mmCIF file of C-alpha atoms in Angstrom:
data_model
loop_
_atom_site.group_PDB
_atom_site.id
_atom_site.type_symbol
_atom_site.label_atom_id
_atom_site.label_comp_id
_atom_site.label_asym_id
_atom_site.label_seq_id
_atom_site.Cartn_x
_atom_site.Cartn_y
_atom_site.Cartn_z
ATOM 1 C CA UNK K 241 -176.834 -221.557 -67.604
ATOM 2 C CA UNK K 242 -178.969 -221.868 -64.454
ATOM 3 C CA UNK K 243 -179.385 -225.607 -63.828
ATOM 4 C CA UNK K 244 -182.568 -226.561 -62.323
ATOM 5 C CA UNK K 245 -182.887 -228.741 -58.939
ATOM 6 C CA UNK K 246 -185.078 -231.307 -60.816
ATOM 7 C CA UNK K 247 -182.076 -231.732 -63.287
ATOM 8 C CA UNK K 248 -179.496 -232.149 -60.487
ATOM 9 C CA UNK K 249 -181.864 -234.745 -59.338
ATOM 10 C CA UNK K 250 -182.221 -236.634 -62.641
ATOM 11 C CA UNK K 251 -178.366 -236.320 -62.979
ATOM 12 C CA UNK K 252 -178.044 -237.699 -59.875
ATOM 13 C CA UNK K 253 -180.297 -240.942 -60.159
ATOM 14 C CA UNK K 254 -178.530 -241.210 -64.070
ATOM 15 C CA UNK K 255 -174.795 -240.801 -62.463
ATOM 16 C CA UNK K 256 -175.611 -243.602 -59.936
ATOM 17 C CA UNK K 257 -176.635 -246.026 -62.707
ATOM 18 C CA UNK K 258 -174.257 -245.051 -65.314
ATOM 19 C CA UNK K 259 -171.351 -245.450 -62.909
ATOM 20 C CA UNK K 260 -172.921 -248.559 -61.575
ATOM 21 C CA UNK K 261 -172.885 -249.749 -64.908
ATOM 22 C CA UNK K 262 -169.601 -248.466 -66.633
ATOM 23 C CA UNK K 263 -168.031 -250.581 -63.800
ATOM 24 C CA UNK K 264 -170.074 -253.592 -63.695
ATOM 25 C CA UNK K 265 -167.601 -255.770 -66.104
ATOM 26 C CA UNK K 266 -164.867 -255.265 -63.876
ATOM 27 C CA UNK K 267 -166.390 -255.226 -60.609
ATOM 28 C CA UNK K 268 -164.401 -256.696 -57.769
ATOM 29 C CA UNK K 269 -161.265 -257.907 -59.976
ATOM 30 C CA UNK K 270 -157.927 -256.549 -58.673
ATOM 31 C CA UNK K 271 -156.447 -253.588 -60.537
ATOM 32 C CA UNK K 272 -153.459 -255.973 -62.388
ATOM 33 C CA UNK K 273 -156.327 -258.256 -63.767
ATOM 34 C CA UNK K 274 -158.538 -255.222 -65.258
ATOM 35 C CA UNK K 275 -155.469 -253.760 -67.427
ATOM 36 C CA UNK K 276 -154.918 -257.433 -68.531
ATOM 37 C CA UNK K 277 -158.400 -257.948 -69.502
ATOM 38 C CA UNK K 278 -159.748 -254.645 -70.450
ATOM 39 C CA UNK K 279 -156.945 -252.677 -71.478
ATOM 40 C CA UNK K 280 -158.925 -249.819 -71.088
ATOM 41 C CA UNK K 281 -162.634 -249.385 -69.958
ATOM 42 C CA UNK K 282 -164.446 -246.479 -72.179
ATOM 43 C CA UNK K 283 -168.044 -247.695 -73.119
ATOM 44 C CA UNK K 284 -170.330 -250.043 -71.441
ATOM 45 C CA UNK K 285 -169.618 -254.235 -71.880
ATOM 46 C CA UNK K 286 -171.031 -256.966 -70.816
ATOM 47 C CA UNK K 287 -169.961 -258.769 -67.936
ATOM 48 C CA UNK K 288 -167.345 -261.439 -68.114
ATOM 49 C CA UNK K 289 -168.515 -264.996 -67.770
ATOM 50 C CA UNK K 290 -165.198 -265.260 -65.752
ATOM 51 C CA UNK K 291 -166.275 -262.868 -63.458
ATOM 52 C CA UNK K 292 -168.343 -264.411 -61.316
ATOM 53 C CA UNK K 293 -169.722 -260.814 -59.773
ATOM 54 C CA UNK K 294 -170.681 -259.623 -63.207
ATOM 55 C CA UNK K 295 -171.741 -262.068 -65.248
ATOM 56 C CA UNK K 296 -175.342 -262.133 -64.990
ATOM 57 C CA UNK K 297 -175.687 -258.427 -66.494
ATOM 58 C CA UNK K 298 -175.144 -257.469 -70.172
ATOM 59 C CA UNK K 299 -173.576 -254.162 -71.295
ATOM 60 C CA UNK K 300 -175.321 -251.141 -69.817
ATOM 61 C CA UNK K 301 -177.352 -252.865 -66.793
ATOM 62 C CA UNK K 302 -176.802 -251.655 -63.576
ATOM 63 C CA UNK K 303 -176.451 -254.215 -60.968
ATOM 64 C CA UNK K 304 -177.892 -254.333 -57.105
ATOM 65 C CA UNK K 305 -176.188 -250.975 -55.945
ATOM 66 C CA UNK K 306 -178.660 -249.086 -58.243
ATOM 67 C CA UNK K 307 -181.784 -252.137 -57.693
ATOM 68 C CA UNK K 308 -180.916 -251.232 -54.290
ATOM 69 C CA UNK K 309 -181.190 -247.580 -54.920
ATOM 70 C CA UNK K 310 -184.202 -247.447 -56.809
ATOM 71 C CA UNK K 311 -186.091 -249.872 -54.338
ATOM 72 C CA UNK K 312 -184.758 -247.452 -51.400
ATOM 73 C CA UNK K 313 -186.721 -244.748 -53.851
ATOM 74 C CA UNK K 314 -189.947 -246.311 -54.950
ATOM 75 C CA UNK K 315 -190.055 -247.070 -50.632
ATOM 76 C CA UNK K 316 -189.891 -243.430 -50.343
ATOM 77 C CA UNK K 317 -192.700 -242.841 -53.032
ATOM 78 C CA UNK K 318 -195.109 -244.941 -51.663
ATOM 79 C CA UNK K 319 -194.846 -243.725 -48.616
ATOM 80 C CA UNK K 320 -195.761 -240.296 -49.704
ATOM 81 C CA UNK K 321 -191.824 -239.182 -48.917
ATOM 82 C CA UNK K 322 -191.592 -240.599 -45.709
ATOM 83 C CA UNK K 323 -188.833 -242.692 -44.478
ATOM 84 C CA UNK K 324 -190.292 -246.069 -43.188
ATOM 85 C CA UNK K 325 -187.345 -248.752 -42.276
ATOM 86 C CA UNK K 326 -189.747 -252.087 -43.155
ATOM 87 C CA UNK K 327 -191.246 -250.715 -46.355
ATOM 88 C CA UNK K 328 -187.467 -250.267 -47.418
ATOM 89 C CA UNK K 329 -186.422 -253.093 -46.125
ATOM 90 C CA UNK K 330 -189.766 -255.300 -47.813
ATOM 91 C CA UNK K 331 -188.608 -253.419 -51.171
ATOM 92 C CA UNK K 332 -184.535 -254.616 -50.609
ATOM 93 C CA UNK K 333 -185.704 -258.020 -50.131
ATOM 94 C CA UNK K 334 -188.500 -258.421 -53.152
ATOM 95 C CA UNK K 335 -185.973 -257.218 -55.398
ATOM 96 C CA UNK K 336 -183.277 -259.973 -53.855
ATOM 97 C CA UNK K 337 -185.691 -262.375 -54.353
ATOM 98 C CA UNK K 338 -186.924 -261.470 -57.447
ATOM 99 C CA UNK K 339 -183.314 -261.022 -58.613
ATOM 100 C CA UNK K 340 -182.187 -264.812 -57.184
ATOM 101 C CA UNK K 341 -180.103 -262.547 -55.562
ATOM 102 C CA UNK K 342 -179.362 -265.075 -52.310
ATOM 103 C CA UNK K 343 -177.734 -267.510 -55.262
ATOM 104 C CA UNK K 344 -176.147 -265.438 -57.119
ATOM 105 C CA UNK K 345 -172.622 -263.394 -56.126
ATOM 106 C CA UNK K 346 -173.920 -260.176 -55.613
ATOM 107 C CA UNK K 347 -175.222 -259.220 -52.598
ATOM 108 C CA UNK K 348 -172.942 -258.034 -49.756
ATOM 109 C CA UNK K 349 -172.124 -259.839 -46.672
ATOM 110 C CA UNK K 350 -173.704 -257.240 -44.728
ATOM 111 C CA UNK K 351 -176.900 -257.322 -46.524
ATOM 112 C CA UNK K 352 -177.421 -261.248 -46.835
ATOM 113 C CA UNK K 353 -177.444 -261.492 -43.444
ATOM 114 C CA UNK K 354 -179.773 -258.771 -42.703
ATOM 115 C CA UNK K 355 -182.333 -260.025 -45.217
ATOM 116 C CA UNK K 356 -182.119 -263.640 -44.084
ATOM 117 C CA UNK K 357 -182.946 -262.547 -40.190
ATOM 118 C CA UNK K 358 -185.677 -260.177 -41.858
ATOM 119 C CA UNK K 359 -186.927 -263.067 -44.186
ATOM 120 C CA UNK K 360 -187.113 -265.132 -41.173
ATOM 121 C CA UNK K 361 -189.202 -262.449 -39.342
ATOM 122 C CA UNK K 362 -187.194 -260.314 -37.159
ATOM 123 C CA UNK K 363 -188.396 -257.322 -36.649
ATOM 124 C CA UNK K 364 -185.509 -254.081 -38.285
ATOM 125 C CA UNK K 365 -185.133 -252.818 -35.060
ATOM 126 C CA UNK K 366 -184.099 -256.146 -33.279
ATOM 127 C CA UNK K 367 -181.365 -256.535 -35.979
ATOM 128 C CA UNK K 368 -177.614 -255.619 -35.074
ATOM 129 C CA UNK K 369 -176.590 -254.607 -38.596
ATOM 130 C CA UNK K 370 -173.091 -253.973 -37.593
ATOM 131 C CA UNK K 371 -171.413 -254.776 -40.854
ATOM 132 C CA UNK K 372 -168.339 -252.498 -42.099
ATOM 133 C CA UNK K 373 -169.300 -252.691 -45.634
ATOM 134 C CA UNK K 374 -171.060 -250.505 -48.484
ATOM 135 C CA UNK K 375 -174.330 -251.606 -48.596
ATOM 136 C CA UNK K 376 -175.572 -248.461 -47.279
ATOM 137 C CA UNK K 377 -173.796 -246.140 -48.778
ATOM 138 C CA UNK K 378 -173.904 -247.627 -52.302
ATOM 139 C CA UNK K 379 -177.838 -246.874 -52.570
ATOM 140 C CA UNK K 380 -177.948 -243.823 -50.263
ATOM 141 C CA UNK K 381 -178.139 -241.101 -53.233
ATOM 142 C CA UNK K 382 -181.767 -240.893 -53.411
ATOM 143 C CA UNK K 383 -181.485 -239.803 -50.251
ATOM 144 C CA UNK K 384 -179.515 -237.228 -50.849
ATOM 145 C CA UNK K 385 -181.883 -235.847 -53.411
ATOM 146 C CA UNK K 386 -184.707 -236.040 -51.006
ATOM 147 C CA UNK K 387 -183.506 -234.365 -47.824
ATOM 148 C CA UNK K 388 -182.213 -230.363 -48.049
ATOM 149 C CA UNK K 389 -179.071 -229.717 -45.987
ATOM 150 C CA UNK K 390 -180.543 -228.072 -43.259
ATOM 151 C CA UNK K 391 -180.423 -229.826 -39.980
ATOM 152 C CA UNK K 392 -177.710 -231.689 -39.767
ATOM 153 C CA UNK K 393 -178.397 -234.218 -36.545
ATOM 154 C CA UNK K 394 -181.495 -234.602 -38.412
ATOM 155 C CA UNK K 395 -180.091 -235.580 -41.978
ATOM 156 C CA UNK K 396 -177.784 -238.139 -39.649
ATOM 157 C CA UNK K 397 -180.602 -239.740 -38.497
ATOM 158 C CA UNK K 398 -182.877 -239.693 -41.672
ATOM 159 C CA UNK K 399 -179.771 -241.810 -42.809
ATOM 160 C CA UNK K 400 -179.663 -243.979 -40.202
ATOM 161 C CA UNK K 401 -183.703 -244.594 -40.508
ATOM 162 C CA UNK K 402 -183.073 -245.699 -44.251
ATOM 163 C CA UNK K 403 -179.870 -247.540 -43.865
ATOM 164 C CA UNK K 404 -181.523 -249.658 -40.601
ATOM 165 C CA UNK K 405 -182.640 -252.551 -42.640
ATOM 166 C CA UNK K 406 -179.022 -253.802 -43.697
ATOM 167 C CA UNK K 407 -176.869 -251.638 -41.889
ATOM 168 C CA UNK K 408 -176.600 -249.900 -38.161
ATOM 169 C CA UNK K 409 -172.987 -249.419 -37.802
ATOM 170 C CA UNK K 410 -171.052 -246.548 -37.253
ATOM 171 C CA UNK K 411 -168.400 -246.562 -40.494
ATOM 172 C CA UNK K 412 -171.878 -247.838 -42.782
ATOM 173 C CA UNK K 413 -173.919 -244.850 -41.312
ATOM 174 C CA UNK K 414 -170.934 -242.240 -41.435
ATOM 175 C CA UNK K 415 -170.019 -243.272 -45.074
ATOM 176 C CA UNK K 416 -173.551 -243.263 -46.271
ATOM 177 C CA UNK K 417 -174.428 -239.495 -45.063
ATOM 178 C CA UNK K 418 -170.753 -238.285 -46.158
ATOM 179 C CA UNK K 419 -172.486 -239.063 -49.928
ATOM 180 C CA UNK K 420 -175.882 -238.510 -49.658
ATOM 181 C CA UNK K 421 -175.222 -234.584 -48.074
ATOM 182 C CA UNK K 422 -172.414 -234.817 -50.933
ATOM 183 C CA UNK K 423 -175.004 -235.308 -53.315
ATOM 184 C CA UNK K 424 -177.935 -233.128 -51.347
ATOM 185 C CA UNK K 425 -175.529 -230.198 -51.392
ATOM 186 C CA UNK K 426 -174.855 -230.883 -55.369
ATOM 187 C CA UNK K 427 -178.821 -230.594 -55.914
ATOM 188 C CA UNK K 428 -178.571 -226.911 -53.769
ATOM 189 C CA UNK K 429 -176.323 -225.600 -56.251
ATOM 190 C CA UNK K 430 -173.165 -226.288 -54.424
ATOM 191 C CA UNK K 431 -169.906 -226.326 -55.801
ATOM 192 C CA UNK K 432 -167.498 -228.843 -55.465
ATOM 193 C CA UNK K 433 -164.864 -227.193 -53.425
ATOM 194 C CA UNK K 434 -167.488 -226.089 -50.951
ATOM 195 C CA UNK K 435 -169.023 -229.794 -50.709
ATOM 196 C CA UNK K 436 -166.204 -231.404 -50.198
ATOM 197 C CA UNK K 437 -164.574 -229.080 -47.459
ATOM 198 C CA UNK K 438 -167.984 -230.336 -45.697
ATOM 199 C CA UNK K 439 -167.630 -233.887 -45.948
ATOM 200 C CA UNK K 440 -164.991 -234.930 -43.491
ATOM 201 C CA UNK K 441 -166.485 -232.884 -40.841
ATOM 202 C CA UNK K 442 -169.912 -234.324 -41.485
ATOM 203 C CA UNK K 443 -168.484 -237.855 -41.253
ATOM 204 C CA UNK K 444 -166.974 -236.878 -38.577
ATOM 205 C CA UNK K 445 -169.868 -236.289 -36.744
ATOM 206 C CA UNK K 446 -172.251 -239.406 -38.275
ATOM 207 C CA UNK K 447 -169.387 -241.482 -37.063
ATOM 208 C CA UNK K 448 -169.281 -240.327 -33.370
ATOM 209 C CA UNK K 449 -172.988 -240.165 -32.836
ATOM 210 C CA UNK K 450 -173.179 -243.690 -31.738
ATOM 211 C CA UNK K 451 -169.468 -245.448 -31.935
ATOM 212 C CA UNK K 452 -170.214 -249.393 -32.515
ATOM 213 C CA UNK K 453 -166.839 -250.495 -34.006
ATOM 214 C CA UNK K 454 -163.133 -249.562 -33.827
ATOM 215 C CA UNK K 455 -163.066 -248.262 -37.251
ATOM 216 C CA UNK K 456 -160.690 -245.909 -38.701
ATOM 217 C CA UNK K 457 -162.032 -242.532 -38.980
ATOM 218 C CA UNK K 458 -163.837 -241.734 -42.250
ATOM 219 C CA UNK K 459 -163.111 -238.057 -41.649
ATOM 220 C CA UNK K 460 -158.814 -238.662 -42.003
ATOM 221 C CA UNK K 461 -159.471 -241.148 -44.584
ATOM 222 C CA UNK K 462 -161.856 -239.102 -46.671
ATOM 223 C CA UNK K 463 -159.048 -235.896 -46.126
ATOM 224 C CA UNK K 464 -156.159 -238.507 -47.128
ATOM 225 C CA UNK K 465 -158.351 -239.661 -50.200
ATOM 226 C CA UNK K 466 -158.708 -235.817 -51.343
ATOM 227 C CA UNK K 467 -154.449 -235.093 -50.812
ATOM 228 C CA UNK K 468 -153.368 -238.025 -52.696
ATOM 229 C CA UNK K 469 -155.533 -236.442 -55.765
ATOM 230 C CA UNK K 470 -154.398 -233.492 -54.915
ATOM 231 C CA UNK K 471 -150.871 -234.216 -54.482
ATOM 232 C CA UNK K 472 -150.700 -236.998 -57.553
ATOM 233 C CA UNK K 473 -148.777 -236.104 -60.730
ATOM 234 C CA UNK K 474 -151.322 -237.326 -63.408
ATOM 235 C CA UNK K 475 -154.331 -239.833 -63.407
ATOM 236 C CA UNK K 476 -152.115 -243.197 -63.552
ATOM 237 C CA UNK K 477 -150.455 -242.160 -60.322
ATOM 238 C CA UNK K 478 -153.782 -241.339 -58.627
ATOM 239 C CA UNK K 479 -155.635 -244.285 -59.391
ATOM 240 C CA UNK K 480 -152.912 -246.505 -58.397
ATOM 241 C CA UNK K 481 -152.942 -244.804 -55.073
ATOM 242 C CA UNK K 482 -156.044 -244.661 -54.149
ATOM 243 C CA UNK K 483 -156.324 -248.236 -54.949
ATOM 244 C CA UNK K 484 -152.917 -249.134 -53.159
ATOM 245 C CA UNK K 485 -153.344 -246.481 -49.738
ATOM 246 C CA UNK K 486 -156.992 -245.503 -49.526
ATOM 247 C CA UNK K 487 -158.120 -248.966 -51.047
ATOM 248 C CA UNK K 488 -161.008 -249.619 -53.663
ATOM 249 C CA UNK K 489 -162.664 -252.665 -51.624
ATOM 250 C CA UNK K 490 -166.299 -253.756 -50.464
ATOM 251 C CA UNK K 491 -165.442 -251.654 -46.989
ATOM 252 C CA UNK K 492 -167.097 -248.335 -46.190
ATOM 253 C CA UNK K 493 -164.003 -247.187 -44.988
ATOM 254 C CA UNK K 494 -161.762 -247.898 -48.077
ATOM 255 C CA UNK K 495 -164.862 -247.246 -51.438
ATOM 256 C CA UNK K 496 -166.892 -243.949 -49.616
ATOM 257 C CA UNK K 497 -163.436 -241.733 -49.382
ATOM 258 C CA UNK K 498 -162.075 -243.611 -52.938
ATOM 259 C CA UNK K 499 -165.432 -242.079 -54.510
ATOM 260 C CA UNK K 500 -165.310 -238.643 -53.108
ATOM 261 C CA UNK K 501 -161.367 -238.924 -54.648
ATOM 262 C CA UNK K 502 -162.752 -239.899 -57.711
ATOM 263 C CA UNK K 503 -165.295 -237.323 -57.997
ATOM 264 C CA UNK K 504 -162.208 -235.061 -57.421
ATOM 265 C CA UNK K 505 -159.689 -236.268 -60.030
ATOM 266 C CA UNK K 506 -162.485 -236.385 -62.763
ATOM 267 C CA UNK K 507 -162.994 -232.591 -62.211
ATOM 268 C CA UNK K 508 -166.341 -233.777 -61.255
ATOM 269 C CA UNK K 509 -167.435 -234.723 -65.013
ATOM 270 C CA UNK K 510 -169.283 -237.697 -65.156
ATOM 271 C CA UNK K 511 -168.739 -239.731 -68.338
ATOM 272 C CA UNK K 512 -165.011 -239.508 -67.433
ATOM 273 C CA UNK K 513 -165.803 -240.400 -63.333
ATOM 274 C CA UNK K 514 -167.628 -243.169 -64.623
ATOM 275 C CA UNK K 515 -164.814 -244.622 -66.953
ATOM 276 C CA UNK K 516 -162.361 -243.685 -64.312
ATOM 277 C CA UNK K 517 -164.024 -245.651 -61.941
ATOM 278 C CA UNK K 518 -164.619 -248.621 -63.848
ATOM 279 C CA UNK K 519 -160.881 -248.600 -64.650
ATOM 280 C CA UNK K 520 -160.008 -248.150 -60.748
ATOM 281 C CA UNK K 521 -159.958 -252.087 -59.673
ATOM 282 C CA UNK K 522 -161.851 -253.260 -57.015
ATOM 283 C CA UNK K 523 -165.529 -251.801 -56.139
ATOM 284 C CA UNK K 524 -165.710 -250.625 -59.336
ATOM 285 C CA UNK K 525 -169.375 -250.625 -59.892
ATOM 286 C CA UNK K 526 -170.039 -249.466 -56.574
ATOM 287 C CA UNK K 527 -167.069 -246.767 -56.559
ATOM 288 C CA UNK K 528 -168.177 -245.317 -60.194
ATOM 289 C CA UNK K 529 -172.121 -245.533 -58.255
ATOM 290 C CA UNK K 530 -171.769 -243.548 -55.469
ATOM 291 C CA UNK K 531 -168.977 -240.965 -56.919
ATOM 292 C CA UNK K 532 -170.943 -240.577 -60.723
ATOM 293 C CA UNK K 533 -174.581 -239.959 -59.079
ATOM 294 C CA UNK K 534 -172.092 -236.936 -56.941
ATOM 295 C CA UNK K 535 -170.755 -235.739 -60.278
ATOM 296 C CA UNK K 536 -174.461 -235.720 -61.830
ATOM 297 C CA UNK K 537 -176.134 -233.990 -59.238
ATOM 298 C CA UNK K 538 -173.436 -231.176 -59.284
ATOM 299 C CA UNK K 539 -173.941 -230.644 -63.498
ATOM 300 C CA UNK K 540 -177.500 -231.920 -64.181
ATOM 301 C CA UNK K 541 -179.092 -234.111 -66.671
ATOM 302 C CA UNK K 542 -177.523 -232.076 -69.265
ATOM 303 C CA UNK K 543 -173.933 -233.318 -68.414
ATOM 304 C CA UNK K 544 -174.737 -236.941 -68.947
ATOM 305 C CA UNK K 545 -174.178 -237.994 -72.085
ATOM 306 C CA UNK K 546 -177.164 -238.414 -74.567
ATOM 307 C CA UNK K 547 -175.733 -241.551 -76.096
ATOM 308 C CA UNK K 548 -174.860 -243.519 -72.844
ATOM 309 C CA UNK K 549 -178.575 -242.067 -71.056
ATOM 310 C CA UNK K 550 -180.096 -243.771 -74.428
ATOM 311 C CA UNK K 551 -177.972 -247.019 -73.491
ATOM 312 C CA UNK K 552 -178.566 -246.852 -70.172
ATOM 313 C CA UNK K 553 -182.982 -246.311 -71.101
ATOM 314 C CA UNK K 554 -182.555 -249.416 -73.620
ATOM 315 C CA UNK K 555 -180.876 -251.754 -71.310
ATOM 316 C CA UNK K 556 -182.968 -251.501 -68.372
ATOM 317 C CA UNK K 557 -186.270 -250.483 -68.931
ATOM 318 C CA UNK K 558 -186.557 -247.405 -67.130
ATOM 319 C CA UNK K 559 -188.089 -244.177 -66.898
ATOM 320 C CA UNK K 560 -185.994 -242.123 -64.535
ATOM 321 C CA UNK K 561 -188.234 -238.797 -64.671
ATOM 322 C CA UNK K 562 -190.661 -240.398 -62.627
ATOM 323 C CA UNK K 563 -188.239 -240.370 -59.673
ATOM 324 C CA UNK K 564 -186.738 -236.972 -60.807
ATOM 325 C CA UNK K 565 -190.230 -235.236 -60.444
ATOM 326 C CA UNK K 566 -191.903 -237.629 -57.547
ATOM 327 C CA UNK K 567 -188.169 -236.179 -55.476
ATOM 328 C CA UNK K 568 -188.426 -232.802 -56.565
ATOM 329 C CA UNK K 569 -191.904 -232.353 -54.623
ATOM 330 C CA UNK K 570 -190.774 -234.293 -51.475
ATOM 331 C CA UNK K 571 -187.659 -231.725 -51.250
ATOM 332 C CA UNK K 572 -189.960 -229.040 -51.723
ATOM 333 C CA UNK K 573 -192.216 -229.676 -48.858
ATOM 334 C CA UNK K 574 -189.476 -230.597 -46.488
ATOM 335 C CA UNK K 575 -187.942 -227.367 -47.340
ATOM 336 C CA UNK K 576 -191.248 -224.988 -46.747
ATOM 337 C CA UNK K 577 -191.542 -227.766 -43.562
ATOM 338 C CA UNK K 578 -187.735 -226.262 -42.569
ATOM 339 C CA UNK K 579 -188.756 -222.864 -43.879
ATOM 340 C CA UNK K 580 -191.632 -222.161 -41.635
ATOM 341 C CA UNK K 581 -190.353 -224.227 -38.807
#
């Protein structure tokens, strides 16, 4: 069955908010304390009222990775599929605000400090925005959906344009286009041995463009994260791991190469990514994000499972289709722009 780039791009806006979600009770609890609490993760739940990450959502909502996401998105809709750093960044900080988001435990360091300074009045481009953590990367798969694979210094600095409002630095910019051409490749028609032979050298070069920090290379650490899959006898031993050697923390460096593993010991299906992740420890809701919206835009809309999309619909409001087809035109025209370039 031919599956259609529109569907890849649903799948991929569903797989961001079902992993997003199917990890939110757990999020940022150490892998010990989710087998004592959880036992097992296989459904959505509400968030813990001892987890003081996760306990503002009920079962189902997404938290700010997809907000984030989706306010990156409806930035890039209004501005007819352009790319414009302060409309994203205006969109980021409504939601936080809207959200109580500056009193609440879930924004990242990173992105707090950005939105303060922008809040205050200063202007993206006079911000430093040399965190190390996710922030970028965690909403960076609409992004993928909206730019074709083509040019690759360009796709770089598309990235860099959209992550400028929280984050500028090297680690944040090379994790967030190691996903987003993950997932732009996955809308192509890809397959997932060909995307992720890409991804290390495309980190590679995001990470070298402009070096701000003595980071470890995502390229090694995204290779590492695929060989201990690869070289893991069963799930258990993965996941512990890639929790105890790649790590499953708020760091670019240590969630970006856990996802693409995750993507990889799932077989790329995404109800069991998502429960994978949410089981991981650490990042979980960020993790099961970035890695589920990979796994959806490499099967479609049609691998996402009917019950948890109907969940997912109930519990926050949405009506995803208006991204799916809004993205599917924007690709379009930058691809007859490439075409006839």
């Amino acid at each position: 069955m031919t599956v259609s780039q529109e569907s890849r791009i649903l799948g991929a806006f569903y797989g961001q908010a079902l992993g997003d979600a199917m990890g939110m009770p757990s999020e940022l609890w150490p892998r010990t304390r989710v087998k004592q609490h959880f036992g097992w993760i296989d459904r959505f739940l509400p968030g813990p009222a001892e987890n003081n990450a996760a306990c503002y959502f009920r079962a189902a909502e997404f938290t700010d990775d997809t907000s984030m996401a989706l306010a990156l998105a409806d930035a890039i809709i209004s501005c007819d599929g352009a790319i414009e750093p302060e409309v994203i960044g205006h969109n980021i900080l409504r939601w936080a605000e809207g959200f109580d988001a500056f009193n609440k435990n879930v924004l990242g360091p990173t992105s707090k400090i950005a939105l303060n300074a922008m809040k205050a009045g200063t202007p993206i481009q006079q911000l430093e925005n040399n965190g190390l953590t996710n922030g970028a990367a965690m909403r960076v798969s609409p992004l993928g959906c909206l730019l074709p694979p083509r040019d690759l210094a360009g796709f770089i600095g598309d990235v860099e344009l959209a992550s400028s409002p929280t984050h500028k630095s090297d680690v944040a910019i090379a994790g967030a286009t190691a996903i987003a051409w993950a997932v732009s490749l996955a809308v192509e028609g890809k397959v997932w041995a060909a995307i992720r032979d890409q991804l290390p050298a495309v980190a590679k070069a995001a990470q070298e463009k402009r070096v701000t920090t003595f980071s470890p290379s995502m390229a090694a650490r995204i290779e590492l994260a695929l060989q201990v899959v690869d070289n893991a006898v069963g799930v258990e031993q993965a996941m512990e791991h890639i929790y105890q050697l790649i790590g499953a923390g708020t760091a670019t460096i240590e969630s970006v190469p856990a996802a693409i593993a995750m993507v990889a010991l799932a077989d790329t299906d995404p109800t069991r990514c998502a429960v994978l992740c949410a089981n991981l420890g650490g990042d979980t809701d960020t993790i099961g994000a970035m890695a589920v919206a990979i796994c959806g835009a490499l099967h479609g809309i049609e691998a996402i499972d009917p019950d948890l999309r109907a969940q997912l619909d109930a519990a926050n409001q949405l009506d995803f289709t208006r991204y799916s087809r809004a993205f599917l035109g924007f690709r379009q025209q930058r691809q007859e722009a490439y075409d006839h370039a």
